[in-house]
Structures are given as structure tokens and as C-alpha cells.
Amino acid sequence: MSPEEFRRQGHAAIDWIADYWASLDELPVRSQLAPGDVRRLLPASAPEDAEPFDAVLDDLDRVVVPGLTHWQHPRFFAYFPANSSPAAILGDLLSSGIGAQGMIWATSPAVTEVEQVVLDWFAEALRLPEAFRSDGPGGGVIQDTASTATFTALLSALHRASGGEARVSGVGGTQWRVYGSTQAHSSLVKAAMMAGLGEDAVRTIDVDPATQAMDVDALRDAMAEDVEAGLRPVMVQAACGSTSTGAMDDVAAIAEVAREWGAWLHVDAAWAGVAAVCPEHRDHLAGVEAADSFVTNPHKWLLTTFDCSTFWVRDRKALTGALSILPEYLRNAATESGEVVDYRDWHPQLGRRFRAIKLWAVLRTYGVSGLREHVRHGIALAGHVADLVAGDDRFEMVTEPALSLVVFRLRAGDEQTLAAMEAVNASGEAYLSHTTVNGVAAIRLAVGSWRTTLADVDRTWRALQEAAVSHG
């Protein structure tokens, strides 16, 4: 493809994206296809001869779009959002165009240093502790997802607790314990599995039935019981905005308990952490200054294309001690000088793309004030949903609204709640997800898209009311 042809096709690709965005409101939010429908439209083998890029764009419309659940749709309310924005997409395009591999500082100094500065900017916007800054003892790195951040935190915790022995001879010989509430993200168990501890090493702690936050007294009792039994606490994960209900654990209180037993404290604020750009929503991060590590995902609620998970540590020595390895082919003067950061030592992967460009573009083109406006808009719409629930006797709140997440149900019961939700999802009008809280089924409605308006919320509510007539 010549430079001029690339320019033409690039314009065509951007036009396709713009047209796709313009059509979102008319598309069913959840894909209406059955398993295998997309596969049947694709040839069994790759083409022997080259095809024009126009054919790829044509097949996006014919094959791909019908098989998509549209995460950028204004009425996508399931799970937490995977937000995108024009600035983030263009930033990602630039990253792909540059094609740099930033595994070590020497392979592209700008990849490392832009990321350091952008994460310092973001840490300042969130009012994170000074220790998390790049010029302090810790620092930040962009991971692909919060799941990787949790795994990395656990490896760091094991390195610190074992005095470095875990990286040399493994985790055998000590029965390690990891703690999280019953509402902790599933990645905590997966991290324990990948670290070689096994899923039985994760002890789940009960939550307060009303708030769904971790019962700190139960955590203290569990850790004391485990120590008495010869087990060794290595990490506690606190949730700031759990996936199920948006529950906020008491980080400060959990930190005190973790400190008693020398356990690493990892704060998972993957969804809710970005709300701290707003001064009035920083209270849920109270106590984060005691955390050993902290993660939040701009790719969820902060307009930054997937993947972009920002992860900070208080002391980078535990992190790099767990993961640093220097084969001869990567040796270079900059690394050996000790004056640079090599991000290959900050996550399990060696290779890494220039993810910071898209976050840099978002921070610059929206400004922190624009990001605050976006977050406040989502919270206001969620408040409107809560008002709608309160105004209809057929529905009831299951938990208090948490930022932009509302959890509610039909009073008629679990079967009716799930049937009404599925009717809305099947209609294509909106997409909602479910959870179970205190043994009852509930609907989750999470606002996050910058496209979502009051009219979208009202339209979704009308669809739920109609479904309630049929299933309630």
C-alpha cells in the first residue's frame, strides 16, 4: 500500500467509524445473532491472493456489525462501560502508526517518559499519595487490565513477604493466604491460581448486608485464625466500587488490619477510582495513602479506549524485585546506569505498546474539568434512575446507588426480575446485567457512555416498565 493509498484508506476507516457512531442509536444494543452465525459468513481459509482494504470495510458491515454487542451504544448499561472517545481513538491510531515497542527505556525513551509524566498528571488529578509519583519511591505503569494489575500486586507481595525467595525457589514450603471480600473481583482468585498458590489460598470475607462492604472485624478474625493455624497472610485486596453493587470497602480500617500481619494492601478501584477527579467523590478513596498498590481503569469510565489500566505502587523495589530479569540481549548502558525506568520489569509481559498516547490525548483534549463533567453527568443520570425506581411501586432498590451504578429489582421476585431484564435485552432497546445480592436477583444499570442522555435513560425505563407488565 503506497503512502497515498494508505492516506485514502485511512480516511475511509475514520469515515467508517464516524458512520458507525452515527448509526448506534438505531442498532440493537445486544447482538441478535446465534452461536456460529458469524463464523458461517467467513471463508474457511485465508485468501491466496491480496484483496483491497475496501473489501475489509465492506465485510465489517456485512459480517461483523450484526455480530457486535455495541459497547459504545448510549443505552449500553450492562457490566461497567468500556468507554472510548474521539481523542482516545486517534491516540491509539497514532500509537499503532508509530509502532514503537517500549519494553525498555532504550528502545524508545519517549514511550517510557511520556507514560511516567501522564501517570503523574493522573495521580495528581486523583489526589493519590506523593509516594505513587515517578519521582518518589514508587511510581505508576499502564497495565492492560486490572486483572493483570492484581496479579502483579500479588507477585510483588510474595516477593516482599518471602524476602525474595519466591522468585528464586517458588512459593512452596509456606502456606500463603490472600484475602478479599465475597464481592472481590474474580481476578483475585485467578491471580492466586497463576501465582501457584491455588484458589484455596484465597479466603473470602463476609460483607455487611446493607452496604456490601467488607466486614473488617471478620477480616481481623480470619487473619488471626489463619496465623494461629500456621498460615501466612500475604495480601489483602480492598474493593472501591465492587463489580456487583459498587460497594466501597473501608480502606483505612482494612489497612490497619493488614499492617498488623505485614500483609500487602492492594486497592482495586478499577471502575470507581476515576471518580476521584471530582473533589466531592474522593471520600471513597479515604485511606488509600496506606495502600501498597492501587489500580483504576481509564478504559472503563474515563473515555480512554481499551486497554488502559493505571497501576501504582508505593515501593517499586518489591515490584521490580519480583519481575526484573535481564538477559544479555537487553543489556544497555541506560539500564545499567540505573537512571531510567525499564517498564518490562513492571508487569509480566516483556513487550509493550505505547498505550500512554491515548490517555495523554484524553487528558489534554478534555482537561481535568472536562473529565469531571463527564463523571458528574453519569452520576446524575444514575440518580435519575434511582428516582424512577422509587416512583414505581413495582420496583425496589436493592442497595443504595453507588456513583453511576444503580441496583434494583421487581418486588414480584427473582424470576420476574430476570425475565423482565431479559425481555429488554432481547428487544435490543437497551442492555442490562444482573447480580445476586443477599440471595436475591437484581438488575444492574451502570451509566458510563458520554453519549447517554436523559432521554436514553427514560427510554430504557419505559422498556423495563413494559416488561414488568408482562413479567411482573
PDB file of N, CA and C in Angstrom, residues 41-113:
ATOM      1  N   LEU A  41     -20.358 -16.969   7.941  1.00  0.00           N
ATOM      2  CA  LEU A  41     -20.198 -15.951   6.904  1.00  0.00           C
ATOM      3  C   LEU A  41     -18.750 -15.756   6.478  1.00  0.00           C
ATOM      4  N   LEU A  42     -17.839 -16.422   7.161  1.00  0.00           N
ATOM      5  CA  LEU A  42     -16.418 -16.262   6.868  1.00  0.00           C
ATOM      6  C   LEU A  42     -15.889 -17.477   6.123  1.00  0.00           C
ATOM      7  N   PRO A  43     -14.983 -17.273   5.161  1.00  0.00           N
ATOM      8  CA  PRO A  43     -14.404 -18.412   4.438  1.00  0.00           C
ATOM      9  C   PRO A  43     -13.564 -19.280   5.363  1.00  0.00           C
ATOM     10  N   ALA A  44     -13.416 -20.530   5.004  1.00  0.00           N
ATOM     11  CA  ALA A  44     -12.685 -21.473   5.851  1.00  0.00           C
ATOM     12  C   ALA A  44     -11.187 -21.215   5.846  1.00  0.00           C
ATOM     13  N   SER A  45     -10.674 -20.597   4.780  1.00  0.00           N
ATOM     14  CA  SER A  45      -9.232 -20.360   4.662  1.00  0.00           C
ATOM     15  C   SER A  45      -8.963 -18.917   4.279  1.00  0.00           C
ATOM     16  N   ALA A  46      -7.755 -18.465   4.570  1.00  0.00           N
ATOM     17  CA  ALA A  46      -7.351 -17.111   4.187  1.00  0.00           C
ATOM     18  C   ALA A  46      -7.240 -17.011   2.669  1.00  0.00           C
ATOM     19  N   PRO A  47      -7.461 -15.830   2.089  1.00  0.00           N
ATOM     20  CA  PRO A  47      -7.350 -15.683   0.632  1.00  0.00           C
ATOM     21  C   PRO A  47      -5.920 -15.922   0.152  1.00  0.00           C
ATOM     22  N   GLU A  48      -5.789 -16.596  -0.963  1.00  0.00           N
ATOM     23  CA  GLU A  48      -4.463 -16.833  -1.543  1.00  0.00           C
ATOM     24  C   GLU A  48      -3.878 -15.547  -2.106  1.00  0.00           C
ATOM     25  N   ASP A  49      -4.725 -14.749  -2.726  1.00  0.00           N
ATOM     26  CA  ASP A  49      -4.276 -13.502  -3.347  1.00  0.00           C
ATOM     27  C   ASP A  49      -4.789 -12.303  -2.554  1.00  0.00           C
ATOM     28  N   ALA A  50      -4.080 -11.203  -2.705  1.00  0.00           N
ATOM     29  CA  ALA A  50      -4.407  -9.995  -1.945  1.00  0.00           C
ATOM     30  C   ALA A  50      -5.781  -9.453  -2.323  1.00  0.00           C
ATOM     31  N   GLU A  51      -6.463  -8.920  -1.329  1.00  0.00           N
ATOM     32  CA  GLU A  51      -7.741  -8.253  -1.539  1.00  0.00           C
ATOM     33  C   GLU A  51      -7.587  -6.780  -1.173  1.00  0.00           C
ATOM     34  N   PRO A  52      -8.393  -5.911  -1.756  1.00  0.00           N
ATOM     35  CA  PRO A  52      -8.314  -4.486  -1.394  1.00  0.00           C
ATOM     36  C   PRO A  52      -8.851  -4.247   0.015  1.00  0.00           C
ATOM     37  N   PHE A  53      -8.360  -3.205   0.665  1.00  0.00           N
ATOM     38  CA  PHE A  53      -8.821  -2.880   2.014  1.00  0.00           C
ATOM     39  C   PHE A  53     -10.302  -2.511   2.010  1.00  0.00           C
ATOM     40  N   ASP A  54     -10.800  -1.997   0.891  1.00  0.00           N
ATOM     41  CA  ASP A  54     -12.235  -1.685   0.792  1.00  0.00           C
ATOM     42  C   ASP A  54     -13.087  -2.915   1.099  1.00  0.00           C
ATOM     43  N   ALA A  55     -12.580  -4.096   0.703  1.00  0.00           N
ATOM     44  CA  ALA A  55     -13.332  -5.325   0.948  1.00  0.00           C
ATOM     45  C   ALA A  55     -13.432  -5.617   2.443  1.00  0.00           C
ATOM     46  N   VAL A  56     -12.385  -5.262   3.189  1.00  0.00           N
ATOM     47  CA  VAL A  56     -12.415  -5.445   4.642  1.00  0.00           C
ATOM     48  C   VAL A  56     -13.493  -4.553   5.255  1.00  0.00           C
ATOM     49  N   LEU A  57     -13.533  -3.291   4.817  1.00  0.00           N
ATOM     50  CA  LEU A  57     -14.552  -2.374   5.331  1.00  0.00           C
ATOM     51  C   LEU A  57     -15.956  -2.850   4.967  1.00  0.00           C
ATOM     52  N   ASP A  58     -16.106  -3.366   3.754  1.00  0.00           N
ATOM     53  CA  ASP A  58     -17.419  -3.880   3.346  1.00  0.00           C
ATOM     54  C   ASP A  58     -17.867  -5.024   4.256  1.00  0.00           C
ATOM     55  N   ASP A  59     -16.917  -5.904   4.599  1.00  0.00           N
ATOM     56  CA  ASP A  59     -17.269  -7.053   5.430  1.00  0.00           C
ATOM     57  C   ASP A  59     -17.499  -6.676   6.887  1.00  0.00           C
ATOM     58  N   LEU A  60     -16.979  -5.534   7.299  1.00  0.00           N
ATOM     59  CA  LEU A  60     -17.334  -5.053   8.635  1.00  0.00           C
ATOM     60  C   LEU A  60     -18.842  -4.858   8.730  1.00  0.00           C
ATOM     61  N   ASP A  61     -19.413  -4.239   7.712  1.00  0.00           N
ATOM     62  CA  ASP A  61     -20.863  -4.014   7.707  1.00  0.00           C
ATOM     63  C   ASP A  61     -21.637  -5.316   7.537  1.00  0.00           C
ATOM     64  N   ARG A  62     -21.158  -6.175   6.657  1.00  0.00           N
ATOM     65  CA  ARG A  62     -21.892  -7.391   6.315  1.00  0.00           C
ATOM     66  C   ARG A  62     -21.761  -8.477   7.374  1.00  0.00           C
ATOM     67  N   VAL A  63     -20.552  -8.635   7.929  1.00  0.00           N
ATOM     68  CA  VAL A  63     -20.264  -9.772   8.802  1.00  0.00           C
ATOM     69  C   VAL A  63     -20.141  -9.378  10.272  1.00  0.00           C
ATOM     70  N   VAL A  64     -19.402  -8.300  10.520  1.00  0.00           N
ATOM     71  CA  VAL A  64     -19.002  -8.006  11.896  1.00  0.00           C
ATOM     72  C   VAL A  64     -20.074  -7.257  12.681  1.00  0.00           C
ATOM     73  N   VAL A  65     -20.592  -6.169  12.122  1.00  0.00           N
ATOM     74  CA  VAL A  65     -21.516  -5.323  12.890  1.00  0.00           C
ATOM     75  C   VAL A  65     -22.736  -6.097  13.399  1.00  0.00           C
ATOM     76  N   PRO A  66     -23.359  -6.971  12.591  1.00  0.00           N
ATOM     77  CA  PRO A  66     -24.501  -7.720  13.143  1.00  0.00           C
ATOM     78  C   PRO A  66     -24.119  -8.608  14.326  1.00  0.00           C
ATOM     79  N   GLY A  67     -22.846  -8.975  14.415  1.00  0.00           N
ATOM     80  CA  GLY A  67     -22.393  -9.840  15.498  1.00  0.00           C
ATOM     81  C   GLY A  67     -21.786  -9.093  16.669  1.00  0.00           C
ATOM     82  N   LEU A  68     -21.958  -7.791  16.707  1.00  0.00           N
ATOM     83  CA  LEU A  68     -21.412  -6.995  17.803  1.00  0.00           C
ATOM     84  C   LEU A  68     -22.475  -6.687  18.849  1.00  0.00           C
ATOM     85  N   THR A  69     -22.064  -6.727  20.099  1.00  0.00           N
ATOM     86  CA  THR A  69     -22.799  -6.030  21.148  1.00  0.00           C
ATOM     87  C   THR A  69     -22.143  -4.667  21.240  1.00  0.00           C
ATOM     88  N   HIS A  70     -22.926  -3.622  21.138  1.00  0.00           N
ATOM     89  CA  HIS A  70     -22.376  -2.282  20.912  1.00  0.00           C
ATOM     90  C   HIS A  70     -22.075  -1.582  22.238  1.00  0.00           C
ATOM     91  N   TRP A  71     -20.848  -1.747  22.677  1.00  0.00           N
ATOM     92  CA  TRP A  71     -20.417  -1.208  23.964  1.00  0.00           C
ATOM     93  C   TRP A  71     -20.409   0.320  23.986  1.00  0.00           C
ATOM     94  N   GLN A  72     -20.379   0.950  22.825  1.00  0.00           N
ATOM     95  CA  GLN A  72     -20.397   2.416  22.776  1.00  0.00           C
ATOM     96  C   GLN A  72     -21.814   2.965  22.589  1.00  0.00           C
ATOM     97  N   HIS A  73     -22.796   2.095  22.618  1.00  0.00           N
ATOM     98  CA  HIS A  73     -24.197   2.492  22.447  1.00  0.00           C
ATOM     99  C   HIS A  73     -24.653   3.333  23.642  1.00  0.00           C
ATOM    100  N   PRO A  74     -25.469   4.355  23.412  1.00  0.00           N
ATOM    101  CA  PRO A  74     -25.920   5.187  24.538  1.00  0.00           C
ATOM    102  C   PRO A  74     -26.800   4.455  25.544  1.00  0.00           C
ATOM    103  N   ARG A  75     -27.330   3.288  25.155  1.00  0.00           N
ATOM    104  CA  ARG A  75     -28.155   2.529  26.102  1.00  0.00           C
ATOM    105  C   ARG A  75     -27.497   1.202  26.491  1.00  0.00           C
ATOM    106  N   PHE A  76     -26.175   1.185  26.433  1.00  0.00           N
ATOM    107  CA  PHE A  76     -25.420   0.059  26.986  1.00  0.00           C
ATOM    108  C   PHE A  76     -25.228   0.334  28.474  1.00  0.00           C
ATOM    109  N   PHE A  77     -25.919  -0.425  29.313  1.00  0.00           N
ATOM    110  CA  PHE A  77     -25.853  -0.230  30.760  1.00  0.00           C
ATOM    111  C   PHE A  77     -25.389  -1.487  31.493  1.00  0.00           C
ATOM    112  N   ALA A  78     -24.992  -2.520  30.748  1.00  0.00           N
ATOM    113  CA  ALA A  78     -24.559  -3.765  31.371  1.00  0.00           C
ATOM    114  C   ALA A  78     -23.099  -3.655  31.808  1.00  0.00           C
ATOM    115  N   TYR A  79     -22.731  -4.478  32.780  1.00  0.00           N
ATOM    116  CA  TYR A  79     -21.350  -4.508  33.273  1.00  0.00           C
ATOM    117  C   TYR A  79     -20.918  -3.081  33.638  1.00  0.00           C
ATOM    118  N   PHE A  80     -19.646  -2.775  33.471  1.00  0.00           N
ATOM    119  CA  PHE A  80     -19.199  -1.392  33.527  1.00  0.00           C
ATOM    120  C   PHE A  80     -18.796  -1.010  32.115  1.00  0.00           C
ATOM    121  N   PRO A  81     -18.830   0.269  31.782  1.00  0.00           N
ATOM    122  CA  PRO A  81     -18.565   0.666  30.398  1.00  0.00           C
ATOM    123  C   PRO A  81     -17.132   0.374  29.965  1.00  0.00           C
ATOM    124  N   ALA A  82     -16.952   0.206  28.668  1.00  0.00           N
ATOM    125  CA  ALA A  82     -15.617   0.166  28.063  1.00  0.00           C
ATOM    126  C   ALA A  82     -15.554   1.402  27.181  1.00  0.00           C
ATOM    127  N   ASN A  83     -15.343   2.530  27.820  1.00  0.00           N
ATOM    128  CA  ASN A  83     -15.516   3.810  27.157  1.00  0.00           C
ATOM    129  C   ASN A  83     -14.461   4.102  26.112  1.00  0.00           C
ATOM    130  N   SER A  84     -14.906   4.786  25.081  1.00  0.00           N
ATOM    131  CA  SER A  84     -13.997   5.301  24.072  1.00  0.00           C
ATOM    132  C   SER A  84     -14.351   6.762  23.843  1.00  0.00           C
ATOM    133  N   SER A  85     -13.540   7.433  23.067  1.00  0.00           N
ATOM    134  CA  SER A  85     -13.798   8.831  22.721  1.00  0.00           C
ATOM    135  C   SER A  85     -12.971   9.146  21.485  1.00  0.00           C
ATOM    136  N   PRO A  86     -13.323  10.206  20.765  1.00  0.00           N
ATOM    137  CA  PRO A  86     -12.538  10.546  19.568  1.00  0.00           C
ATOM    138  C   PRO A  86     -11.057  10.723  19.869  1.00  0.00           C
ATOM    139  N   ALA A  87     -10.722  11.419  20.947  1.00  0.00           N
ATOM    140  CA  ALA A  87      -9.313  11.666  21.265  1.00  0.00           C
ATOM    141  C   ALA A  87      -8.572  10.367  21.539  1.00  0.00           C
ATOM    142  N   ALA A  88      -9.210   9.450  22.265  1.00  0.00           N
ATOM    143  CA  ALA A  88      -8.559   8.185  22.595  1.00  0.00           C
ATOM    144  C   ALA A  88      -8.337   7.338  21.349  1.00  0.00           C
ATOM    145  N   ILE A  89      -9.321   7.318  20.457  1.00  0.00           N
ATOM    146  CA  ILE A  89      -9.185   6.532  19.231  1.00  0.00           C
ATOM    147  C   ILE A  89      -8.056   7.071  18.364  1.00  0.00           C
ATOM    148  N   LEU A  90      -8.003   8.381  18.238  1.00  0.00           N
ATOM    149  CA  LEU A  90      -6.925   8.972  17.447  1.00  0.00           C
ATOM    150  C   LEU A  90      -5.573   8.729  18.110  1.00  0.00           C
ATOM    151  N   GLY A  91      -5.541   8.781  19.435  1.00  0.00           N
ATOM    152  CA  GLY A  91      -4.299   8.475  20.135  1.00  0.00           C
ATOM    153  C   GLY A  91      -3.860   7.047  19.906  1.00  0.00           C
ATOM    154  N   ASP A  92      -4.817   6.117  19.933  1.00  0.00           N
ATOM    155  CA  ASP A  92      -4.499   4.713  19.683  1.00  0.00           C
ATOM    156  C   ASP A  92      -4.012   4.512  18.250  1.00  0.00           C
ATOM    157  N   LEU A  93      -4.618   5.235  17.316  1.00  0.00           N
ATOM    158  CA  LEU A  93      -4.186   5.167  15.925  1.00  0.00           C
ATOM    159  C   LEU A  93      -2.745   5.642  15.790  1.00  0.00           C
ATOM    160  N   LEU A  94      -2.419   6.726  16.477  1.00  0.00           N
ATOM    161  CA  LEU A  94      -1.048   7.233  16.437  1.00  0.00           C
ATOM    162  C   LEU A  94      -0.075   6.216  17.026  1.00  0.00           C
ATOM    163  N   SER A  95      -0.477   5.568  18.107  1.00  0.00           N
ATOM    164  CA  SER A  95       0.378   4.546  18.705  1.00  0.00           C
ATOM    165  C   SER A  95       0.653   3.419  17.717  1.00  0.00           C
ATOM    166  N   SER A  96      -0.398   2.976  17.027  1.00  0.00           N
ATOM    167  CA  SER A  96      -0.218   1.914  16.030  1.00  0.00           C
ATOM    168  C   SER A  96       0.638   2.388  14.871  1.00  0.00           C
ATOM    169  N   GLY A  97       0.440   3.645  14.472  1.00  0.00           N
ATOM    170  CA  GLY A  97       1.232   4.179  13.370  1.00  0.00           C
ATOM    171  C   GLY A  97       2.699   4.311  13.711  1.00  0.00           C
ATOM    172  N   ILE A  98       2.986   4.726  14.931  1.00  0.00           N
ATOM    173  CA  ILE A  98       4.379   4.826  15.372  1.00  0.00           C
ATOM    174  C   ILE A  98       4.990   3.435  15.498  1.00  0.00           C
ATOM    175  N   GLY A  99       4.219   2.507  16.026  1.00  0.00           N
ATOM    176  CA  GLY A  99       4.659   1.108  16.086  1.00  0.00           C
ATOM    177  C   GLY A  99       5.872   0.872  16.962  1.00  0.00           C
ATOM    178  N   ALA A 100       6.044   1.664  18.007  1.00  0.00           N
ATOM    179  CA  ALA A 100       7.209   1.508  18.880  1.00  0.00           C
ATOM    180  C   ALA A 100       6.966   0.409  19.906  1.00  0.00           C
ATOM    181  N   GLN A 101       8.027  -0.256  20.285  1.00  0.00           N
ATOM    182  CA  GLN A 101       7.993  -1.280  21.320  1.00  0.00           C
ATOM    183  C   GLN A 101       8.751  -0.722  22.517  1.00  0.00           C
ATOM    184  N   GLY A 102       8.046  -0.478  23.604  1.00  0.00           N
ATOM    185  CA  GLY A 102       8.635   0.241  24.727  1.00  0.00           C
ATOM    186  C   GLY A 102       9.044  -0.628  25.889  1.00  0.00           C
ATOM    187  N   MET A 103       9.587  -1.798  25.614  1.00  0.00           N
ATOM    188  CA  MET A 103       9.904  -2.727  26.705  1.00  0.00           C
ATOM    189  C   MET A 103      10.971  -2.179  27.644  1.00  0.00           C
ATOM    190  N   ILE A 104      11.946  -1.464  27.102  1.00  0.00           N
ATOM    191  CA  ILE A 104      12.953  -0.811  27.933  1.00  0.00           C
ATOM    192  C   ILE A 104      13.094   0.638  27.480  1.00  0.00           C
ATOM    193  N   TRP A 105      13.635   1.477  28.352  1.00  0.00           N
ATOM    194  CA  TRP A 105      13.783   2.896  28.029  1.00  0.00           C
ATOM    195  C   TRP A 105      14.533   3.069  26.714  1.00  0.00           C
ATOM    196  N   ALA A 106      15.581   2.291  26.511  1.00  0.00           N
ATOM    197  CA  ALA A 106      16.448   2.484  25.348  1.00  0.00           C
ATOM    198  C   ALA A 106      15.748   2.198  24.032  1.00  0.00           C
ATOM    199  N   THR A 107      14.710   1.364  24.029  1.00  0.00           N
ATOM    200  CA  THR A 107      14.056   1.035  22.763  1.00  0.00           C
ATOM    201  C   THR A 107      13.130   2.138  22.285  1.00  0.00           C
ATOM    202  N   SER A 108      12.787   3.072  23.130  1.00  0.00           N
ATOM    203  CA  SER A 108      12.030   4.278  22.768  1.00  0.00           C
ATOM    204  C   SER A 108      11.862   5.123  24.027  1.00  0.00           C
ATOM    205  N   PRO A 109      12.799   6.018  24.302  1.00  0.00           N
ATOM    206  CA  PRO A 109      12.721   6.821  25.527  1.00  0.00           C
ATOM    207  C   PRO A 109      11.383   7.530  25.713  1.00  0.00           C
ATOM    208  N   ALA A 110      10.783   8.018  24.618  1.00  0.00           N
ATOM    209  CA  ALA A 110       9.527   8.761  24.740  1.00  0.00           C
ATOM    210  C   ALA A 110       8.400   7.881  25.262  1.00  0.00           C
ATOM    211  N   VAL A 111       8.400   6.601  24.902  1.00  0.00           N
ATOM    212  CA  VAL A 111       7.340   5.703  25.362  1.00  0.00           C
ATOM    213  C   VAL A 111       7.333   5.638  26.888  1.00  0.00           C
ATOM    214  N   THR A 112       8.507   5.528  27.467  1.00  0.00           N
ATOM    215  CA  THR A 112       8.620   5.461  28.925  1.00  0.00           C
ATOM    216  C   THR A 112       8.338   6.804  29.582  1.00  0.00           C
ATOM    217  N   GLU A 113       8.964   7.856  29.088  1.00  0.00           N
ATOM    218  CA  GLU A 113       8.901   9.132  29.802  1.00  0.00           C
ATOM    219  C   GLU A 113       7.546   9.818  29.663  1.00  0.00           C
TER     220      GLU A 113
END
